[in-house]
Amino acid sequence: MLENFAELFKTLWVPGSATFFIFGLILTTILVYGGRRLAPWGRRLLLLLTILGYLLSTPLIASGLVQLISIGYSPLDTDALGQNVDALVILGGGGSTYRLGSYQLDMLSTPSSLRLLEAVRLYDDLAPDWVIVSGGINDRGGVSTPESETMASHLIELGIKADQILIETQSSNTHDQALNIPQMLREHEVDVFVLVTSPTHMRRADLSFQNVSSQHLTSIAPIRSATKPELGWGIFPSAEALQINRDVLRELVGLLYYFLRGWI
């Protein structure tokens, strides 16, 4: 029941999501037209939604929340690393499957793509024996091909040898990955690995893997592509800032849920 509630909350009620504001406006309308006693509460709720919507759409808040949730994490400084790394572990961050008749195209999300690029940087500097990609299918999200298989294809295009790539296809969430990947590490005699994921996701991922392995380092991928101008600390609304803030708030819900389940 707790799992269903957490999933429902992350999908519908996280501030910054479209459904959050839609249901908020519906409730506001009901209150405003619900009579003299309810109307003031409707106006207060409308003001609250307006202020919240503005704040969550500003780069200022987005940059601040990303820095807050990723305190203590950074891209791995390979020049200062004083030990060998046996493997890189890249956690999937979503994608999409597009289908028309018998034709199908599998795409990675922006977080997944940026995680791959960070892993390639580490691969070039550290020359690990293995690169593990993890992520299964997500029928609810429209991903019918295991995300890890799509990730592996892109890694090969980026210059990583196919026989060095290990694919984990059964995981549907971070907890699954923390349970499934250690077995692969043991089978391939991996002692030290680098965990690669997004800044907003790293804390939950790191804590999840600490429950099963203490021999890992962390390296966060960029939150945005270098092809885009810097997000900065502006106060003018931005659709991208709204999405980033929504993702951070969803991640906070995920951290709470994992804590309540005893997974971190």
Short mmCIF file of C-alpha atoms in Angstrom, two decimals:
data_model
loop_
_atom_site.label_atom_id
_atom_site.label_comp_id
_atom_site.label_asym_id
_atom_site.label_seq_id
_atom_site.Cartn_x
_atom_site.Cartn_y
_atom_site.Cartn_z
CA MET A 1 0.00 0.00 0.00
CA LEU A 2 2.86 2.38 0.87
CA GLU A 3 4.46 1.67 -2.50
CA ASN A 4 1.24 2.45 -4.38
CA PHE A 5 0.74 5.68 -2.43
CA ALA A 6 4.33 6.80 -3.08
CA GLU A 7 4.00 6.07 -6.79
CA LEU A 8 0.67 7.88 -6.97
CA PHE A 9 2.12 10.87 -5.15
CA LYS A 10 5.17 11.04 -7.42
CA THR A 11 2.97 10.79 -10.49
CA LEU A 12 0.12 13.13 -9.57
CA TRP A 13 0.83 15.26 -6.54
CA VAL A 14 4.45 16.38 -6.64
CA PRO A 15 4.53 20.21 -6.75
CA GLY A 16 5.58 21.30 -10.21
CA SER A 17 3.72 18.54 -12.03
CA ALA A 18 0.87 19.39 -14.38
CA THR A 19 -1.63 17.30 -12.41
CA PHE A 20 -0.68 19.08 -9.17
CA PHE A 21 -1.58 22.46 -10.62
CA ILE A 22 -4.65 21.20 -12.48
CA PHE A 23 -6.16 19.63 -9.37
CA GLY A 24 -5.17 22.73 -7.42
CA LEU A 25 -7.05 24.95 -9.87
CA ILE A 26 -10.08 22.65 -9.77
CA LEU A 27 -10.15 22.86 -5.98
CA THR A 28 -9.68 26.64 -6.17
CA THR A 29 -12.65 26.98 -8.52
CA ILE A 30 -14.85 24.86 -6.25
CA LEU A 31 -13.95 27.00 -3.25
CA VAL A 32 -14.35 30.35 -5.02
CA TYR A 33 -17.84 29.44 -6.23
CA GLY A 34 -18.76 27.44 -3.14
CA GLY A 35 -20.34 30.25 -1.23
CA ARG A 36 -19.40 33.21 0.92
CA ARG A 37 -17.58 31.21 3.59
CA LEU A 38 -15.49 29.17 1.14
CA ALA A 39 -14.60 31.92 -1.36
CA PRO A 40 -11.83 33.51 0.79
CA TRP A 41 -10.14 30.12 1.07
CA GLY A 42 -10.32 29.75 -2.70
CA ARG A 43 -8.62 33.11 -3.20
CA ARG A 44 -5.90 32.17 -0.70
CA LEU A 45 -5.32 28.87 -2.47
CA LEU A 46 -5.12 30.64 -5.84
CA LEU A 47 -2.53 33.03 -4.44
CA LEU A 48 -0.56 30.11 -3.01
CA LEU A 49 -0.61 28.23 -6.32
CA THR A 50 0.48 31.36 -8.17
CA ILE A 51 3.42 31.99 -5.86
CA LEU A 52 4.42 28.34 -5.81
CA GLY A 53 4.16 28.04 -9.59
CA TYR A 54 6.34 31.10 -10.06
CA LEU A 55 9.01 29.98 -7.59
CA LEU A 56 9.20 26.46 -9.00
CA SER A 57 9.64 27.79 -12.53
CA THR A 58 12.63 30.02 -11.76
CA PRO A 59 16.25 28.96 -12.45
CA LEU A 60 17.13 30.47 -9.07
CA ILE A 61 15.14 27.84 -7.19
CA ALA A 62 16.13 25.04 -9.59
CA SER A 63 19.85 25.71 -9.23
CA GLY A 64 19.52 25.98 -5.48
CA LEU A 65 17.58 22.74 -5.07
CA VAL A 66 19.99 20.79 -7.30
CA GLN A 67 22.94 22.01 -5.26
CA LEU A 68 21.12 21.20 -2.03
CA ILE A 69 20.18 17.64 -2.91
CA SER A 70 23.63 16.87 -4.35
CA ILE A 71 25.72 18.27 -1.48
CA GLY A 72 28.77 16.06 -1.02
CA TYR A 73 28.75 14.70 -4.57
CA SER A 74 30.68 15.81 -7.65
CA PRO A 75 32.12 14.42 -10.88
CA LEU A 76 34.98 12.11 -9.95
CA ASP A 77 38.41 13.76 -10.17
CA THR A 78 40.29 11.01 -11.98
CA ASP A 79 43.64 12.82 -11.75
CA ALA A 80 43.51 12.74 -7.96
CA LEU A 81 42.29 9.14 -7.72
CA GLY A 82 44.85 6.97 -5.98
CA GLN A 83 43.39 3.53 -6.71
CA ASN A 84 42.41 1.31 -9.57
CA VAL A 85 38.78 0.99 -10.61
CA ASP A 86 37.50 -2.33 -11.88
CA ALA A 87 34.12 -1.25 -13.23
CA LEU A 88 31.73 1.58 -13.95
CA VAL A 89 28.07 1.15 -13.01
CA ILE A 90 25.63 3.38 -14.90
CA LEU A 91 22.07 3.57 -13.63
CA GLY A 92 19.36 4.18 -16.21
CA GLY A 93 17.34 7.36 -16.01
CA GLY A 94 14.42 6.72 -18.33
CA GLY A 95 13.69 6.65 -22.01
CA SER A 96 10.99 6.08 -24.59
CA THR A 97 9.97 3.47 -27.13
CA TYR A 98 8.30 4.72 -30.29
CA ARG A 99 6.43 2.24 -32.47
CA LEU A 100 4.57 2.47 -35.77
CA GLY A 101 3.44 -0.84 -37.21
CA SER A 102 6.49 -3.11 -37.33
CA TYR A 103 8.93 -0.21 -36.91
CA GLN A 104 10.35 0.68 -33.54
CA LEU A 105 12.79 3.27 -32.24
CA ASP A 106 14.24 3.28 -28.72
CA MET A 107 15.46 6.56 -27.26
CA LEU A 108 17.14 7.56 -24.02
CA SER A 109 16.03 10.40 -21.78
CA THR A 110 18.26 13.40 -21.16
CA PRO A 111 19.42 12.08 -17.72
CA SER A 112 20.31 8.68 -19.19
CA SER A 113 22.23 10.26 -22.07
CA LEU A 114 24.22 12.53 -19.78
CA ARG A 115 25.04 9.61 -17.49
CA LEU A 116 26.46 7.73 -20.46
CA LEU A 117 28.64 10.67 -21.42
CA GLU A 118 30.00 10.96 -17.88
CA ALA A 119 30.74 7.23 -17.92
CA VAL A 120 32.64 7.55 -21.20
CA ARG A 121 34.77 10.32 -19.66
CA LEU A 122 35.59 8.02 -16.75
CA TYR A 123 36.24 5.10 -19.07
CA ASP A 124 38.79 7.06 -21.08
CA ASP A 125 40.61 8.17 -17.92
CA LEU A 126 40.39 5.03 -15.78
CA ALA A 127 40.32 2.14 -18.32
CA PRO A 128 38.15 -0.18 -16.19
CA ASP A 129 37.65 -3.82 -17.12
CA TRP A 130 33.87 -3.60 -17.15
CA VAL A 131 31.07 -1.15 -17.80
CA ILE A 132 27.72 -2.19 -16.32
CA VAL A 133 24.49 -0.62 -17.55
CA SER A 134 21.32 -1.18 -15.58
CA GLY A 135 17.66 -0.62 -16.40
CA GLY A 136 14.69 -2.75 -17.42
CA ILE A 137 11.42 -2.09 -19.18
CA ASN A 138 8.80 0.35 -17.97
CA ASP A 139 5.37 -0.35 -19.42
CA ARG A 140 3.84 2.52 -17.48
CA GLY A 141 6.44 4.90 -18.91
CA GLY A 142 6.22 3.57 -22.46
CA VAL A 143 9.61 1.80 -22.49
CA SER A 144 9.15 -1.68 -23.96
CA THR A 145 12.84 -2.42 -24.62
CA PRO A 146 15.12 -2.76 -21.56
CA GLU A 147 16.72 0.61 -21.13
CA SER A 148 20.10 -0.99 -20.48
CA GLU A 149 20.12 -2.52 -23.97
CA THR A 150 19.63 0.89 -25.53
CA MET A 151 22.34 2.30 -23.29
CA ALA A 152 24.74 -0.44 -24.33
CA SER A 153 24.17 0.33 -28.01
CA HIS A 154 25.04 3.97 -27.44
CA LEU A 155 28.15 3.07 -25.45
CA ILE A 156 29.42 1.00 -28.36
CA GLU A 157 28.83 3.97 -30.66
CA LEU A 158 30.86 6.10 -28.23
CA GLY A 159 33.83 3.76 -28.47
CA ILE A 160 33.47 1.25 -25.62
CA LYS A 161 34.14 -2.35 -26.61
CA ALA A 162 31.06 -4.56 -26.66
CA ASP A 163 32.81 -7.37 -24.76
CA GLN A 164 33.43 -5.00 -21.84
CA ILE A 165 29.77 -4.08 -21.42
CA LEU A 166 27.58 -6.02 -18.99
CA ILE A 167 23.81 -5.53 -19.23
CA GLU A 168 21.40 -5.78 -16.31
CA THR A 169 17.82 -5.81 -17.61
CA GLN A 170 15.64 -6.88 -14.67
CA SER A 171 15.63 -3.78 -12.48
CA SER A 172 12.65 -1.43 -12.47
CA ASN A 173 13.90 0.95 -9.77
CA THR A 174 16.97 1.94 -7.75
CA HIS A 175 16.28 -0.62 -5.03
CA ASP A 176 16.23 -3.42 -7.61
CA GLN A 177 19.52 -2.18 -9.04
CA ALA A 178 21.15 -2.19 -5.61
CA LEU A 179 20.09 -5.83 -5.21
CA ASN A 180 20.85 -7.12 -8.72
CA ILE A 181 24.12 -5.44 -9.59
CA PRO A 182 26.25 -6.71 -6.64
CA GLN A 183 25.76 -10.28 -7.88
CA MET A 184 27.19 -9.26 -11.26
CA LEU A 185 30.10 -7.56 -9.51
CA ARG A 186 30.92 -10.73 -7.57
CA GLU A 187 30.70 -12.90 -10.67
CA HIS A 188 33.23 -10.69 -12.47
CA GLU A 189 35.49 -10.24 -9.41
CA VAL A 190 34.95 -6.49 -9.18
CA ASP A 191 36.38 -4.99 -6.00
CA VAL A 192 36.03 -1.25 -6.63
CA PHE A 193 33.52 0.41 -8.94
CA VAL A 194 32.28 3.90 -9.72
CA LEU A 195 28.56 4.56 -9.48
CA VAL A 196 27.36 7.00 -12.15
CA THR A 197 24.01 8.76 -12.07
CA SER A 198 22.45 12.24 -12.06
CA PRO A 199 23.03 14.81 -9.29
CA THR A 200 19.41 14.64 -8.15
CA HIS A 201 19.46 10.83 -8.01
CA MET A 202 22.91 10.17 -6.55
CA ARG A 203 22.09 10.42 -2.85
CA ARG A 204 19.34 7.79 -3.02
CA ALA A 205 21.46 5.59 -5.27
CA ASP A 206 24.57 5.91 -3.11
CA LEU A 207 22.68 5.14 0.10
CA SER A 208 20.98 2.17 -1.55
CA PHE A 209 24.29 0.67 -2.66
CA GLN A 210 25.92 1.33 0.71
CA ASN A 211 23.54 -1.25 2.15
CA VAL A 212 25.06 -3.92 -0.10
CA SER A 213 28.58 -2.67 -0.92
CA SER A 214 31.06 -0.30 0.66
CA GLN A 215 33.62 -0.55 -2.15
CA HIS A 216 32.28 2.06 -4.51
CA LEU A 217 33.02 5.60 -5.55
CA THR A 218 30.53 8.07 -6.97
CA SER A 219 30.53 10.42 -9.93
CA ILE A 220 27.61 12.63 -10.88
CA ALA A 221 26.70 13.40 -14.47
CA PRO A 222 25.82 16.95 -15.49
CA ILE A 223 22.23 18.03 -14.94
CA ARG A 224 22.13 19.65 -18.40
CA SER A 225 23.93 19.34 -21.72
CA ALA A 226 26.86 21.66 -22.45
CA THR A 227 25.10 22.54 -25.71
CA LYS A 228 22.62 24.61 -23.71
CA PRO A 229 23.32 27.96 -22.10
CA GLU A 230 23.88 27.85 -18.36
CA LEU A 231 20.71 27.65 -16.31
CA GLY A 232 22.08 30.28 -13.95
CA TRP A 233 20.28 31.92 -11.04
CA GLY A 234 17.68 33.99 -12.89
CA ILE A 235 14.22 34.90 -11.62
CA PHE A 236 12.34 34.72 -14.91
CA PRO A 237 10.15 31.60 -15.37
CA SER A 238 11.55 28.73 -17.41
CA ALA A 239 9.94 25.46 -18.48
CA GLU A 240 13.23 23.65 -17.96
CA ALA A 241 13.59 25.04 -14.45
CA LEU A 242 10.07 23.84 -13.64
CA GLN A 243 10.96 20.34 -14.82
CA ILE A 244 14.17 20.28 -12.79
CA ASN A 245 12.37 21.45 -9.65
CA ARG A 246 9.69 18.82 -10.16
CA ASP A 247 12.37 16.12 -10.52
CA VAL A 248 14.12 17.26 -7.33
CA LEU A 249 10.86 17.21 -5.36
CA ARG A 250 10.03 13.76 -6.73
CA GLU A 251 13.45 12.61 -5.61
CA LEU A 252 12.83 13.93 -2.11
CA VAL A 253 9.64 11.85 -2.02
CA GLY A 254 11.69 8.87 -3.19
CA LEU A 255 14.24 9.39 -0.42
CA LEU A 256 11.49 9.50 2.19
CA TYR A 257 9.87 6.39 0.78
CA TYR A 258 13.16 4.46 0.73
CA PHE A 259 13.84 5.55 4.31
CA LEU A 260 10.43 4.38 5.48
CA ARG A 261 10.97 1.04 3.74
CA GLY A 262 14.38 0.63 5.37
CA TRP A 263 16.16 0.55 2.02
CA ILE A 264 18.55 3.37 2.92
#
